[in-house]
Amino acid sequence: MTTTLKYKYQLYRHLQASIPQIYAEAKKAADEIGIPPNLRGKFGLTGAISGCPAPLRRDIAEATEKGGKEVIPLAKLVDELREIVKDVYGDEWEPVPTSTCEAALWLCFDTLMTPPNLGRGDNYRARYICPYEKHMHHQAAYGRPFPPKYKDIYADRGTTAGELGFYGKRQNNLDTVIVPLVGAQYPVHGIKAHPVPLLTEVDPEASIEQMALAAEVHAPFLTGFASLGYDTPGYGYGVKDEDGAPLLMKRIGELAREYNVPYLIDNAWGIPFIGTDPRKVNADLITYAMDKASGAATSGLVIGREDVMTPIRRAMGMHGDRWGTTASYGKAAYVTFDPGKEALLSQVQTLRVLRDKPEILTKPVDDLERIVNDEFDKIHPNIKKGLKISKSYNSQAVEVNYEGTWKEGGLGLPIFAIEDMYAGSNILQSGLAQMGVIPTIAYDANVYISPGLGTTDEDGQIIEENMRFAVRALVRLMEITARYAGMIG
């Protein structure tokens, strides 16, 4: 194990060569921690990945089973969703359920930001503006990237699907204007080296000035704004107003109103009602993966202002038939995004609980925060001094950000790009798998930990022993990785 590493490329080359030894130490650490053999591979640091959804909470499973045995028109279930959303946000807000959050994004972009196809002559080009933030292959991928230096920003994130991968999401004559955030850094890191957005120092007021300049330049083509909906420092939204709303989101919403275009928030790993409030941040639409933090069956949801939701409901075939009914399930362009009866039943129950008993989802986050702080209090001091730990009810998660380990010069705790996740070279993810722990998002110096995957009981409450095993494994893996990086002895 060398400690003479000087440059980043040397660090990541050394880590790549050391992966077998790191994995061996990780497996040994799992035994030392005492992770039970029957638990390994069946629990993890998140319940919020679509590829491995968490088990349904008891009340959601029971409501889904009960409704599944009854004859219920889908329009009735959608109207129940509408009533719950209006109870919380007001009569001018509407929901539209979809099969996934990505389907919800596609639906919103194509309905509200892509040029129309009808009429003679060529289509005009349109552009929407996105801040340069994390997860750009979702909210920023529906147009051709502008300026051209970003044209390969998602190159290695969907190549297995060929032309039907992330590049294939681009819609007709639509461009994405990407604006770097003031105070952010975009250094290159990772074994599969790519730029990583480091966002804890984002200045929202200065950043919105840059977005306003971009809007002025692209005004003749401007059809919308889009951003993430996460509310933590690691995602660039740590600065809040007096109401607790992320200031950068609020300012983007104000800018969108100046240009009379919609502001779309991708809040896939978010929760309605107790999370980011679209009213407080001036959003027109907000989308969710309801199988992630919310705990419903696999499905998506759009909540938005009724003026922009009307064409979205029409696109989904939900907006009434030719005889004037207020709700229907007819044929339309995006009827293929219908989530189905069982998913709708689970969404109805989920939103009821979020409206009536939000503590069922907030208490596990409070318990998780305590556990994370306990376990990370024991991590090596060289790592601990560079950590920023924060809680998010929006994502039902605790964020562990380690950008600060690089602030004093020299090499810090290795940072992996999202490309490392797709390549299988993110040691903070692949190493956990060696320990029998299903990993979570752990790239761009940012780790999201949430309950639900073998770490909660049937009522959604923390199983403390299991949760501690998972967090303790992450702490040990970070220390192992730091040793091979020469950061600690």
Coordinates of C-alpha atoms in Angstrom, one line a residue:
M1 CA 0.0 0.0 0.0
T2 CA 1.7 3.3 -1.1
T3 CA 1.4 6.7 0.5
T4 CA 3.4 8.6 -2.2
L5 CA 0.5 9.4 -4.4
K6 CA 0.7 13.0 -5.7
Y7 CA -1.8 13.4 -8.5
K8 CA -5.4 12.4 -8.8
Y9 CA -4.8 10.1 -11.7
Q10 CA -2.2 8.2 -9.7
L11 CA -4.7 7.9 -6.8
Y12 CA -7.4 6.3 -9.0
R13 CA -5.0 4.1 -10.9
H14 CA -3.7 2.8 -7.6
L15 CA -7.3 2.2 -6.3
Q16 CA -8.1 0.3 -9.5
A17 CA -5.1 -1.9 -9.0
S18 CA -6.0 -2.5 -5.4
I19 CA -9.6 -3.5 -5.8
P20 CA -9.0 -7.2 -5.0
Q21 CA -7.3 -6.3 -1.8
I22 CA -10.0 -3.7 -0.9
Y23 CA -12.7 -6.3 -1.5
A24 CA -10.9 -8.9 0.6
E25 CA -10.6 -6.4 3.5
A26 CA -14.2 -5.4 3.1
K27 CA -15.4 -9.0 3.4
K28 CA -13.2 -9.4 6.5
A29 CA -14.6 -6.2 8.0
A30 CA -18.2 -7.6 7.5
D31 CA -17.2 -10.5 9.6
E32 CA -15.6 -8.3 12.3
I33 CA -18.7 -6.1 12.4
G34 CA -20.8 -9.2 12.9
I35 CA -23.2 -8.9 10.0
P36 CA -25.3 -12.1 10.2
P37 CA -25.0 -14.4 7.2
N38 CA -28.7 -14.6 6.8
L39 CA -29.0 -10.8 6.5
R40 CA -26.3 -10.4 3.9
G41 CA -27.6 -9.5 0.4
K42 CA -31.0 -8.8 1.9
F43 CA -30.6 -5.4 3.4
G44 CA -29.0 -2.1 2.5
L45 CA -28.5 1.6 2.8
T46 CA -31.5 2.6 0.8
G47 CA -35.0 1.6 0.1
A48 CA -35.1 4.0 -2.8
I49 CA -33.7 2.4 -5.9
S50 CA -36.1 1.4 -8.7
G51 CA -34.1 -1.7 -9.5
C52 CA -34.6 -3.1 -6.0
P53 CA -37.7 -1.5 -4.4
A54 CA -38.3 -1.8 -0.7
P55 CA -41.0 -4.2 0.6
L56 CA -44.4 -2.5 0.9
R57 CA -45.4 -1.2 4.3
R58 CA -48.1 -3.2 5.9
D59 CA -50.9 -0.6 5.5
I60 CA -50.0 -0.1 1.8
A61 CA -49.9 -3.8 1.1
E62 CA -53.3 -4.3 2.8
A63 CA -55.0 -1.4 1.0
T64 CA -53.6 -2.7 -2.3
E65 CA -54.8 -6.3 -1.7
K66 CA -58.2 -5.1 -0.5
G67 CA -58.8 -2.8 -3.5
G68 CA -57.4 -5.4 -5.9
K69 CA -60.3 -7.7 -5.0
E70 CA -62.9 -5.0 -5.8
V71 CA -64.3 -3.6 -9.0
I72 CA -63.0 0.0 -9.1
P73 CA -62.9 2.2 -12.2
L74 CA -59.4 3.8 -12.5
A75 CA -60.9 7.2 -13.0
K76 CA -62.3 6.9 -9.4
L77 CA -58.9 6.1 -8.0
V78 CA -57.4 9.1 -9.9
D79 CA -60.1 11.3 -8.5
E80 CA -59.2 10.1 -5.0
L81 CA -55.7 11.2 -5.6
R82 CA -57.0 14.5 -6.8
E83 CA -59.0 15.1 -3.6
I84 CA -56.0 14.3 -1.3
V85 CA -53.6 16.6 -3.2
K86 CA -56.2 19.4 -3.2
D87 CA -56.7 18.8 0.6
V88 CA -53.1 19.7 1.1
Y89 CA -52.0 22.1 -1.7
G90 CA -55.3 23.7 -2.6
D91 CA -57.9 23.4 -5.4
E92 CA -55.6 24.8 -8.1
W93 CA -53.3 21.7 -7.8
E94 CA -53.7 18.5 -9.7
P95 CA -52.0 15.1 -9.7
V96 CA -51.4 12.7 -12.6
P97 CA -50.1 9.2 -11.9
T98 CA -47.6 7.5 -14.3
S99 CA -45.8 4.2 -14.5
T100 CA -42.4 5.7 -13.4
C101 CA -40.9 9.0 -12.6
E102 CA -38.9 8.9 -15.9
A103 CA -42.3 8.5 -17.7
A104 CA -43.5 11.5 -15.7
L105 CA -40.5 13.6 -16.9
W106 CA -41.0 12.5 -20.5
L107 CA -44.7 13.4 -20.3
C108 CA -44.0 16.9 -18.9
F109 CA -41.2 17.8 -21.3
D110 CA -43.1 16.6 -24.4
T111 CA -46.3 18.3 -23.3
L112 CA -45.0 21.6 -22.1
M113 CA -41.5 22.3 -23.6
T114 CA -41.2 20.5 -26.9
P115 CA -42.3 22.4 -30.1
P116 CA -45.7 21.4 -31.6
N117 CA -45.8 18.9 -34.5
L118 CA -49.0 20.2 -36.1
G119 CA -49.1 22.8 -38.8
R120 CA -47.3 23.4 -42.1
G121 CA -43.6 24.0 -42.4
D122 CA -40.7 23.1 -40.3
N123 CA -40.9 23.0 -36.5
Y124 CA -39.1 25.7 -34.6
R125 CA -36.4 24.9 -32.1
A126 CA -37.0 25.2 -28.4
R127 CA -34.7 25.4 -25.3
Y128 CA -35.1 24.8 -21.6
I129 CA -32.6 25.8 -18.9
C130 CA -31.0 23.5 -16.3
P131 CA -28.4 24.3 -13.6
Y132 CA -25.3 22.1 -13.9
E133 CA -26.1 19.8 -11.0
K134 CA -26.2 16.1 -10.2
H135 CA -28.2 13.4 -12.1
M136 CA -28.1 15.4 -15.3
H137 CA -29.0 12.3 -17.3
H138 CA -32.6 12.7 -16.0
Q139 CA -33.8 16.2 -15.8
A140 CA -31.3 17.6 -18.4
A141 CA -31.4 14.8 -20.9
Y142 CA -34.5 15.6 -23.0
G143 CA -32.8 18.1 -25.2
R144 CA -29.5 18.4 -27.1
P145 CA -26.9 19.9 -24.6
F146 CA -25.9 23.5 -25.1
P147 CA -23.1 24.8 -25.2
P148 CA -21.5 22.0 -27.2
K149 CA -18.8 21.3 -24.7
Y150 CA -21.5 19.4 -22.7
K151 CA -22.6 17.2 -25.6
D152 CA -21.0 14.1 -24.1
I153 CA -22.2 14.8 -20.5
Y154 CA -24.2 11.6 -20.5
A155 CA -22.1 9.6 -22.9
D156 CA -21.4 6.6 -20.6
R157 CA -24.7 6.5 -18.8
G158 CA -26.9 4.5 -21.1
T159 CA -24.7 3.0 -23.8
T160 CA -26.1 -0.5 -23.5
A161 CA -29.4 0.6 -25.0
G162 CA -27.7 2.1 -28.0
E163 CA -29.7 4.7 -29.7
L164 CA -32.6 4.0 -27.3
G165 CA -30.4 4.9 -24.3
F166 CA -30.1 8.4 -22.8
Y167 CA -29.4 10.0 -26.1
G168 CA -32.6 8.5 -27.4
K169 CA -34.6 10.5 -24.8
R170 CA -34.0 13.7 -26.7
Q171 CA -37.2 15.2 -28.0
N172 CA -37.9 16.8 -31.3
N173 CA -36.1 20.1 -31.8
L174 CA -35.4 20.6 -28.1
D175 CA -32.2 21.8 -26.6
T176 CA -31.0 21.9 -23.0
V177 CA -29.0 25.0 -21.9
I178 CA -26.7 24.0 -19.1
V179 CA -25.7 26.7 -16.7
P180 CA -22.8 26.1 -14.1
L181 CA -23.7 27.2 -10.6
V182 CA -21.6 29.9 -8.9
G183 CA -19.6 28.5 -6.0
A184 CA -19.8 24.9 -7.3
Q185 CA -16.8 23.0 -8.5
Y186 CA -16.6 20.5 -11.4
P187 CA -13.3 18.7 -11.0
V188 CA -12.5 15.4 -12.7
H189 CA -12.5 12.4 -10.4
G190 CA -13.0 8.6 -10.5
I191 CA -11.5 5.4 -11.8
K192 CA -13.6 6.1 -14.9
A193 CA -12.7 9.8 -14.8
H194 CA -15.4 12.3 -15.5
P195 CA -16.3 15.8 -14.1
V196 CA -18.2 15.6 -10.7
P197 CA -20.5 18.4 -9.5
L198 CA -19.4 19.4 -6.0
L199 CA -22.2 21.7 -4.8
T200 CA -22.0 22.4 -1.0
E201 CA -20.7 25.9 -1.6
V202 CA -23.3 27.0 -4.2
D203 CA -24.3 30.7 -4.0
P204 CA -28.0 30.8 -5.0
E205 CA -28.3 34.5 -5.6
A206 CA -25.1 34.7 -7.8
S207 CA -26.2 31.5 -9.6
I208 CA -29.6 32.8 -10.5
E209 CA -27.9 35.9 -12.0
Q210 CA -26.1 33.5 -14.4
M211 CA -29.3 31.7 -15.2
A212 CA -31.0 35.0 -15.8
L213 CA -28.2 35.9 -18.3
A214 CA -28.7 32.6 -20.1
A215 CA -32.5 33.2 -20.2
E216 CA -31.9 36.6 -21.8
V217 CA -29.6 35.1 -24.4
H218 CA -32.0 32.3 -25.3
A219 CA -35.2 34.1 -24.7
P220 CA -36.6 33.7 -28.3
F221 CA -36.3 29.9 -27.9
L222 CA -37.1 29.5 -24.2
T223 CA -39.8 27.1 -23.2
G224 CA -39.0 26.2 -19.6
F225 CA -36.7 25.6 -16.7
A226 CA -35.9 22.3 -14.9
S227 CA -34.0 21.3 -11.8
L228 CA -33.8 18.7 -9.1
G229 CA -36.1 18.9 -6.0
Y230 CA -33.7 17.7 -3.3
D231 CA -33.1 20.0 -0.4
T232 CA -29.7 19.1 1.0
P233 CA -26.3 20.9 0.8
G234 CA -24.7 18.1 -1.3
Y235 CA -27.2 18.8 -4.0
G236 CA -26.6 22.6 -3.9
Y237 CA -29.8 23.4 -2.1
G238 CA -28.6 23.9 1.5
V239 CA -29.4 27.7 1.6
K240 CA -33.0 28.1 2.6
D241 CA -35.4 31.1 3.0
E242 CA -37.3 31.8 6.2
D243 CA -39.9 29.2 5.3
G244 CA -37.4 26.5 4.8
A245 CA -37.7 26.5 1.0
P246 CA -34.4 26.0 -1.0
L247 CA -33.6 29.5 -2.1
L248 CA -32.1 28.5 -5.5
M249 CA -35.3 26.6 -6.4
K250 CA -37.4 29.6 -5.4
R251 CA -35.4 32.0 -7.5
I252 CA -35.6 29.6 -10.6
G253 CA -39.4 29.6 -10.2
E254 CA -39.4 33.4 -10.1
L255 CA -37.3 33.5 -13.2
A256 CA -39.6 31.1 -15.0
R257 CA -42.6 33.3 -14.2
E258 CA -40.9 36.3 -15.7
Y259 CA -40.6 34.5 -19.0
N260 CA -44.1 32.9 -18.7
V261 CA -42.7 29.3 -19.0
P262 CA -43.1 26.4 -16.7
Y263 CA -40.6 25.4 -14.0
L264 CA -40.4 21.6 -13.7
I265 CA -38.8 20.0 -10.6
D266 CA -37.5 16.4 -10.8
N267 CA -38.0 15.2 -7.2
A268 CA -37.7 11.4 -7.9
W269 CA -36.2 10.7 -4.6
G270 CA -38.7 12.9 -2.8
I271 CA -42.0 12.7 -0.9
P272 CA -45.2 14.8 -1.5
F273 CA -46.5 17.0 1.3
I274 CA -43.7 16.7 3.8
G275 CA -41.0 17.3 1.3
T276 CA -40.2 20.1 -1.1
D277 CA -43.3 22.2 -1.4
P278 CA -43.9 23.3 -5.0
R279 CA -45.9 26.3 -3.8
K280 CA -43.0 27.7 -1.8
V281 CA -40.5 27.4 -4.6
N282 CA -42.8 28.7 -7.4
A283 CA -42.8 25.4 -9.3
D284 CA -45.4 24.6 -11.9
L285 CA -44.8 20.9 -11.7
I286 CA -43.0 18.4 -9.5
T287 CA -42.4 14.7 -10.3
Y288 CA -41.9 11.7 -8.0
A289 CA -40.8 8.1 -8.1
M290 CA -43.5 6.9 -5.7
D291 CA -41.7 3.6 -5.1
K292 CA -38.6 5.3 -3.7
A293 CA -38.9 7.5 -0.6
S294 CA -42.7 7.5 -0.5
G295 CA -42.9 3.6 -0.3
A296 CA -45.7 3.0 -2.9
A297 CA -45.6 0.3 -5.6
T298 CA -43.5 1.0 -8.6
S299 CA -45.0 4.1 -10.2
G300 CA -44.5 7.8 -10.8
L301 CA -46.6 10.9 -10.0
V302 CA -46.8 14.5 -11.3
I303 CA -48.3 17.2 -9.1
G304 CA -48.8 20.6 -10.8
R305 CA -50.8 23.7 -11.2
E306 CA -54.0 22.9 -13.0
D307 CA -53.4 25.1 -16.0
V308 CA -50.3 23.1 -17.0
M309 CA -51.8 19.8 -15.8
T310 CA -54.8 20.1 -18.1
P311 CA -52.8 19.2 -21.3
I312 CA -50.9 16.6 -19.3
R313 CA -54.2 14.9 -18.2
R314 CA -55.3 15.1 -21.8
A315 CA -52.1 13.4 -23.0
M316 CA -52.7 10.6 -20.5
G317 CA -56.3 10.1 -21.6
M318 CA -57.6 11.2 -18.2
H319 CA -59.3 14.4 -19.0
G320 CA -62.8 13.5 -19.9
D321 CA -64.5 12.2 -23.0
R322 CA -66.4 14.1 -25.7
W323 CA -69.6 14.1 -23.7
G324 CA -68.2 16.4 -21.1
T325 CA -67.3 14.2 -18.2
T326 CA -64.6 15.5 -15.9
A327 CA -62.6 12.3 -15.8
S328 CA -62.1 9.3 -18.0
Y329 CA -59.6 6.7 -19.2
G330 CA -59.6 7.1 -22.9
K331 CA -56.9 6.6 -25.6
A332 CA -54.3 9.2 -25.8
A333 CA -50.6 9.7 -26.7
Y334 CA -49.3 8.6 -23.3
V335 CA -51.9 6.1 -22.2
T336 CA -49.0 3.7 -22.3
F337 CA -47.6 5.4 -19.1
D338 CA -50.7 4.3 -17.1
P339 CA -49.4 2.8 -13.8
G340 CA -52.3 0.3 -13.4
K341 CA -54.8 -0.4 -10.7
E342 CA -52.5 -1.8 -8.0
A343 CA -50.0 1.0 -8.2
L344 CA -52.8 3.5 -8.0
L345 CA -54.2 1.9 -4.9
S346 CA -50.8 2.0 -3.3
Q347 CA -50.5 5.7 -4.2
V348 CA -53.8 6.5 -2.7
Q349 CA -52.9 4.9 0.6
T350 CA -49.4 6.5 0.6
L351 CA -50.8 10.0 0.1
R352 CA -53.5 9.5 2.7
V353 CA -50.8 8.6 5.3
L354 CA -48.7 11.6 4.2
R355 CA -51.7 13.8 4.7
D356 CA -53.0 12.4 7.9
K357 CA -50.1 10.7 9.7
P358 CA -46.8 12.1 8.4
E359 CA -44.9 11.0 11.5
I360 CA -45.0 7.5 10.1
L361 CA -42.4 8.7 7.5
T362 CA -40.7 11.4 9.5
K363 CA -39.9 9.3 12.6
P364 CA -37.6 6.8 10.8
V365 CA -35.6 9.8 9.4
D366 CA -35.1 11.1 12.9
D367 CA -34.0 7.7 14.1
L368 CA -31.7 7.3 11.1
E369 CA -30.1 10.6 11.8
R370 CA -29.2 9.6 15.3
I371 CA -27.7 6.3 14.1
V372 CA -25.7 7.9 11.3
N373 CA -24.3 10.5 13.7
D374 CA -23.4 7.8 16.3
E375 CA -21.6 5.6 13.8
F376 CA -19.8 8.4 11.9
D377 CA -18.7 9.9 15.2
K378 CA -16.3 6.9 15.3
I379 CA -14.8 7.3 11.9
H380 CA -11.1 8.2 11.5
P381 CA -10.5 11.9 12.4
N382 CA -8.9 12.7 9.0
I383 CA -12.2 11.7 7.4
K384 CA -14.6 13.0 10.1
K385 CA -13.3 16.6 9.9
G386 CA -14.3 16.8 6.2
L387 CA -17.9 15.5 6.6
K388 CA -21.1 17.4 6.4
I389 CA -24.1 15.3 7.6
S390 CA -27.7 16.6 7.1
K391 CA -31.2 15.2 7.3
S392 CA -33.9 15.4 4.7
Y393 CA -37.6 14.6 5.2
N394 CA -38.1 15.3 1.5
S395 CA -35.9 12.3 0.6
Q396 CA -36.5 10.4 3.8
A397 CA -32.7 10.3 4.0
V398 CA -29.6 11.4 5.8
E399 CA -26.9 12.8 3.5
V400 CA -23.2 12.3 4.2
N401 CA -21.1 14.7 2.1
Y402 CA -17.3 14.4 2.1
E403 CA -16.3 17.2 -0.3
G404 CA -14.6 18.8 2.7
T405 CA -11.9 16.1 2.9
W406 CA -10.3 17.7 -0.2
K407 CA -10.3 21.3 1.1
E408 CA -7.0 21.4 2.9
G409 CA -4.9 20.5 -0.2
G410 CA -3.6 17.2 -1.1
L411 CA -5.7 14.1 -1.8
G412 CA -8.9 13.5 0.2
L413 CA -11.3 10.6 0.4
P414 CA -11.6 9.3 -3.2
I415 CA -14.5 10.7 -5.2
F416 CA -16.3 8.5 -7.7
A417 CA -18.1 9.9 -10.7
I418 CA -21.6 8.5 -11.6
E419 CA -19.9 6.8 -14.6
D420 CA -18.1 4.7 -12.0
M421 CA -21.4 3.4 -10.9
Y422 CA -22.4 2.3 -14.4
A423 CA -18.9 0.9 -14.9
G424 CA -18.9 -1.0 -11.6
S425 CA -15.8 0.8 -10.5
N426 CA -17.3 2.8 -7.6
I427 CA -15.6 1.2 -4.7
L428 CA -18.0 2.7 -2.1
Q429 CA -20.8 0.8 -3.9
S430 CA -19.1 -2.3 -5.2
G431 CA -17.2 -2.7 -1.9
L432 CA -20.5 -2.7 0.1
A433 CA -21.8 -5.5 -2.1
Q434 CA -18.8 -7.6 -1.0
M435 CA -19.9 -7.0 2.6
G436 CA -23.4 -8.2 1.9
V437 CA -24.9 -4.7 2.0
I438 CA -27.0 -3.4 -0.9
P439 CA -25.4 0.0 -1.7
T440 CA -26.9 3.4 -2.2
I441 CA -26.1 6.5 -4.2
A442 CA -22.5 7.2 -3.3
Y443 CA -20.9 9.3 -6.1
D444 CA -19.9 13.0 -6.4
A445 CA -18.6 12.9 -2.8
N446 CA -22.2 12.5 -1.6
V447 CA -23.8 9.5 0.1
Y448 CA -27.5 9.2 0.6
I449 CA -28.7 6.8 3.4
S450 CA -32.3 6.0 3.8
P451 CA -34.4 3.3 5.6
G452 CA -36.5 0.7 4.0
L453 CA -34.4 -2.1 2.5
G454 CA -34.4 -4.7 5.2
T455 CA -33.8 -2.0 7.8
T456 CA -37.5 -1.3 8.7
D457 CA -40.3 -3.4 10.1
E458 CA -43.7 -3.9 8.4
D459 CA -44.9 -0.5 9.7
G460 CA -42.0 1.3 8.2
Q461 CA -40.1 1.9 11.4
I462 CA -36.4 1.4 11.9
I463 CA -35.0 -1.9 12.9
E464 CA -32.0 -0.4 14.8
E465 CA -29.7 -3.4 14.7
N466 CA -30.0 -3.8 11.0
M467 CA -29.6 -0.1 10.2
R468 CA -26.5 0.1 12.4
F469 CA -24.9 -2.9 10.6
A470 CA -25.4 -1.2 7.2
V471 CA -24.1 2.2 8.4
R472 CA -21.2 0.6 10.2
A473 CA -20.3 -1.2 7.1
L474 CA -20.2 2.0 5.1
V475 CA -17.9 3.6 7.8
R476 CA -15.5 0.7 7.7
L477 CA -15.4 0.7 3.8
M478 CA -14.7 4.4 3.7
E479 CA -11.8 3.9 6.1
I480 CA -10.4 1.0 4.1
T481 CA -10.6 3.1 0.9
A482 CA -9.0 6.1 2.6
R483 CA -6.0 3.9 3.7
Y484 CA -5.4 2.7 0.1
A485 CA -5.7 6.3 -1.0
G486 CA -2.9 7.3 1.5
M487 CA -5.3 9.6 3.3
I488 CA -4.9 7.8 6.6
G489 CA -2.3 5.5 8.0

